[in-house]
PDB file of C-alpha atoms in Angstrom:
ATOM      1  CA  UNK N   1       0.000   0.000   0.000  1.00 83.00           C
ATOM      2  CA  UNK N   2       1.552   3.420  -0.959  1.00 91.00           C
ATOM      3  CA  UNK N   3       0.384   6.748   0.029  1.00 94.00           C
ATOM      4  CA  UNK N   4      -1.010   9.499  -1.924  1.00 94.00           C
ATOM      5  CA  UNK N   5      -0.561  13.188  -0.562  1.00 94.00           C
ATOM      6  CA  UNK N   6      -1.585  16.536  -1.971  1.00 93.00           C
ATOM      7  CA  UNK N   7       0.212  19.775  -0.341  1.00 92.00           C
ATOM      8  CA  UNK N   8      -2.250  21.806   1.676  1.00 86.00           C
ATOM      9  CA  UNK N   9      -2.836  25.176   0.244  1.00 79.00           C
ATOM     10  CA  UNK N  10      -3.658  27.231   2.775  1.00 74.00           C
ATOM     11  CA  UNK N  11      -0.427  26.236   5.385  1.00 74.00           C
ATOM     12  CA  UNK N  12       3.291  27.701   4.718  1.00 79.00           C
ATOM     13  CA  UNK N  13       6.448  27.552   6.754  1.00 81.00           C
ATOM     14  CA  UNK N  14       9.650  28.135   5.466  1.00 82.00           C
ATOM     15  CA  UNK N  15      11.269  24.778   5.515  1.00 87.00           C
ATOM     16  CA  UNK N  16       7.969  22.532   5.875  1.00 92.00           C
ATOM     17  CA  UNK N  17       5.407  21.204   3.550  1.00 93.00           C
ATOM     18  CA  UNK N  18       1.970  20.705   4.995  1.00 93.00           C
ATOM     19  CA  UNK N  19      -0.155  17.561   3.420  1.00 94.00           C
ATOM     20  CA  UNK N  20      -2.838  15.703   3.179  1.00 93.00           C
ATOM     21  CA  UNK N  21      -2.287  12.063   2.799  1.00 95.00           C
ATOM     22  CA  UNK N  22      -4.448   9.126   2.129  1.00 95.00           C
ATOM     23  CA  UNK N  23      -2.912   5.563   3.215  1.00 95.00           C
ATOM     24  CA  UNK N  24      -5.373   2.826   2.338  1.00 93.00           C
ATOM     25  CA  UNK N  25      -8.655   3.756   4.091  1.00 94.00           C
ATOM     26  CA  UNK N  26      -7.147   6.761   6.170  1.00 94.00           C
ATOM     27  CA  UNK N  27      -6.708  10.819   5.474  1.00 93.00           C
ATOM     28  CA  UNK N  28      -4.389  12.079   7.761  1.00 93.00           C
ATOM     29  CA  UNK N  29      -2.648  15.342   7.934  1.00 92.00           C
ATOM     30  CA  UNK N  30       1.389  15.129   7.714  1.00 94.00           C
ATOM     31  CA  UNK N  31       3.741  17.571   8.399  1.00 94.00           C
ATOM     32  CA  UNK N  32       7.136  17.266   6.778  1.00 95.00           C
ATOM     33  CA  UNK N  33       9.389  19.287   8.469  1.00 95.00           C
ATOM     34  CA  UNK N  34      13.052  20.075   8.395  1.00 94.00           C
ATOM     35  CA  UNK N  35      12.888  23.505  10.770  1.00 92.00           C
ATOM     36  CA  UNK N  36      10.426  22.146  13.935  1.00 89.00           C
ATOM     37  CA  UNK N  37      11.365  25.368  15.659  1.00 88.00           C
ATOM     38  CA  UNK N  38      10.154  27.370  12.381  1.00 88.00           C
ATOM     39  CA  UNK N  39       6.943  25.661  13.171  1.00 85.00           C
ATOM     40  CA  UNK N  40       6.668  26.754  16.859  1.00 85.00           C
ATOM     41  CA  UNK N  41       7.766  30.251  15.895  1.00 85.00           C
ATOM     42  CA  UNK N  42       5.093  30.478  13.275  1.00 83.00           C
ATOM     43  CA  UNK N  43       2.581  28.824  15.630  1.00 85.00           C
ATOM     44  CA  UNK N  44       2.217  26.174  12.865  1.00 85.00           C
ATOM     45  CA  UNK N  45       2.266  23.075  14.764  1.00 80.00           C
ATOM     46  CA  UNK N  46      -0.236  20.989  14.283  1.00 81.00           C
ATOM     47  CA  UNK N  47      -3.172  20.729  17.184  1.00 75.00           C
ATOM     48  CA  UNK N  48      -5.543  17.999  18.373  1.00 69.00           C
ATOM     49  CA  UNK N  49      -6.203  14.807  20.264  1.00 69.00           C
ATOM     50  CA  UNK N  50      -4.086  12.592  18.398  1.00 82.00           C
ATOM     51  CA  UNK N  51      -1.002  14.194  17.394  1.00 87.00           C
ATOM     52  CA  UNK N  52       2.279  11.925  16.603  1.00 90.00           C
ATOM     53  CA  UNK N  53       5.662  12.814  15.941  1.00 90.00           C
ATOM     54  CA  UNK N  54       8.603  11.217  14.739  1.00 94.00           C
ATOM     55  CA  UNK N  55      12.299  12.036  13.918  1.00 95.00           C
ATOM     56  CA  UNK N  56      14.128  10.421  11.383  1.00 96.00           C
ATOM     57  CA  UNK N  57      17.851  10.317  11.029  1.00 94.00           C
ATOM     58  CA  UNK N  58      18.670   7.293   8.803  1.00 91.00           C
ATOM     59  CA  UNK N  59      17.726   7.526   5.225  1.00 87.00           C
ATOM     60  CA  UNK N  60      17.960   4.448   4.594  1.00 90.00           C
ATOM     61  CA  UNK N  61      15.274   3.708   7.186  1.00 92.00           C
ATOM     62  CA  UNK N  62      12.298   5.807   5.681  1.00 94.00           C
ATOM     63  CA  UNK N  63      10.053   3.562   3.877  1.00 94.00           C
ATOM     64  CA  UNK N  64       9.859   1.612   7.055  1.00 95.00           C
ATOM     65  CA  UNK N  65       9.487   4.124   9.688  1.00 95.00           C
ATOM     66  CA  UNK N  66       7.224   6.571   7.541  1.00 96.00           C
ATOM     67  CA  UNK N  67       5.520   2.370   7.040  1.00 96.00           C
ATOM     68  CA  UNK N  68       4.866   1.594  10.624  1.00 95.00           C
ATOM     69  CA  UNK N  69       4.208   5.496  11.803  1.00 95.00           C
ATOM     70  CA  UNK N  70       1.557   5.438   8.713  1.00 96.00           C
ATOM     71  CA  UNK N  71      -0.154   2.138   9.595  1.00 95.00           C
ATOM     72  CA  UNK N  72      -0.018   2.648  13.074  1.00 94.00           C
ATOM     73  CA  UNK N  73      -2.288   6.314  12.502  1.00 93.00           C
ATOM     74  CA  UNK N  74      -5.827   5.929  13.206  1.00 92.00           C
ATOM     75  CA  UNK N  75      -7.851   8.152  10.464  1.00 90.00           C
ATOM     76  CA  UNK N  76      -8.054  12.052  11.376  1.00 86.00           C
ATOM     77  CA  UNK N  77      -4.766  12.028  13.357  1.00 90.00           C
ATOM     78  CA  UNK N  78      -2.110  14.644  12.894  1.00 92.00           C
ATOM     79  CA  UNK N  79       1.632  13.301  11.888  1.00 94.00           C
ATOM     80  CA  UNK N  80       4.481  15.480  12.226  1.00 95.00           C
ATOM     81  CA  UNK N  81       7.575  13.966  10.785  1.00 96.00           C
ATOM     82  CA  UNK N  82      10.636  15.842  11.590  1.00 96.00           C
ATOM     83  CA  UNK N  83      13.852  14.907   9.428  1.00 96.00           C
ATOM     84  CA  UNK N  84      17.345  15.902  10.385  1.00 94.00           C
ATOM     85  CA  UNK N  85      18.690  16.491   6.750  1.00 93.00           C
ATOM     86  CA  UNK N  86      17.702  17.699   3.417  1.00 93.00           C
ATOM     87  CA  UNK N  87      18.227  13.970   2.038  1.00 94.00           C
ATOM     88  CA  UNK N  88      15.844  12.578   4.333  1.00 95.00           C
ATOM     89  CA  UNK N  89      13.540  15.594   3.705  1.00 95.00           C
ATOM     90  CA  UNK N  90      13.085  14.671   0.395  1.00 94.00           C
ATOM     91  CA  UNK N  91      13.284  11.522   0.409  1.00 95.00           C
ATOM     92  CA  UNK N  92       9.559  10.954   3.180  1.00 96.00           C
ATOM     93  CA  UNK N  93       8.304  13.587   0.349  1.00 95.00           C
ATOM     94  CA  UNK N  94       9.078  11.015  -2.272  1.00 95.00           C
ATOM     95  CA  UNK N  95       7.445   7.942  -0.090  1.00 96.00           C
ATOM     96  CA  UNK N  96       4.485  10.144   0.649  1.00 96.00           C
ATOM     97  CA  UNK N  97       4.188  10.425  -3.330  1.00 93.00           C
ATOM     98  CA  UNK N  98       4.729  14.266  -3.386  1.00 82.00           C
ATOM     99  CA  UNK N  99       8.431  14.719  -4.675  1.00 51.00           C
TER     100      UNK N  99
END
């Protein structure tokens, strides 16, 4: 199962892209972020009941972790996946069909 995001239109912070992103039966919003403080500063962050984040640092770990965090979302909930380089930035865009 791959997931299918659109950007948001009405969201912008310098450094994030804000999405919408169907995985099987599910629409959850993601947050792709490489500039989490940007997203404070801007009061950007996403807000809710369910809100998840995760940080990834291994780019060769991606598909699996952006995988399991996907799966593990229940539909409506708020990801915010914070990556610690611009490879790894781009490549959760790619996985989350956007890049």
């Amino acid at each position: 199962m791959k997931p299918v995001s659109s950007r948001s239109t009405t969201q912008r912070s310098s450094g994030s892209e804000f999405l919408e992103t169907r995985f099987g039966d599910k629409v959850l919003g993601v947050t792709v972020t490489m500039k989490p403080d940007r997203l404070v500063a801007d009061q950007m962050m996403p807000e809710g009941d369910e809100v998840q984040v995760a940080v990834l640092q291994n780019p060769f770990g991606v598909t699996r972790q952006l995988t399991n965090l996907l799966s593990g979302a229940k539909p409506g909930d708020s990801l915010v996946i914070v990556c610690s380089g611009d490879k790894i930035y781009r490549a959760a865009l790619k996985f989350l069909g956007l890049a």
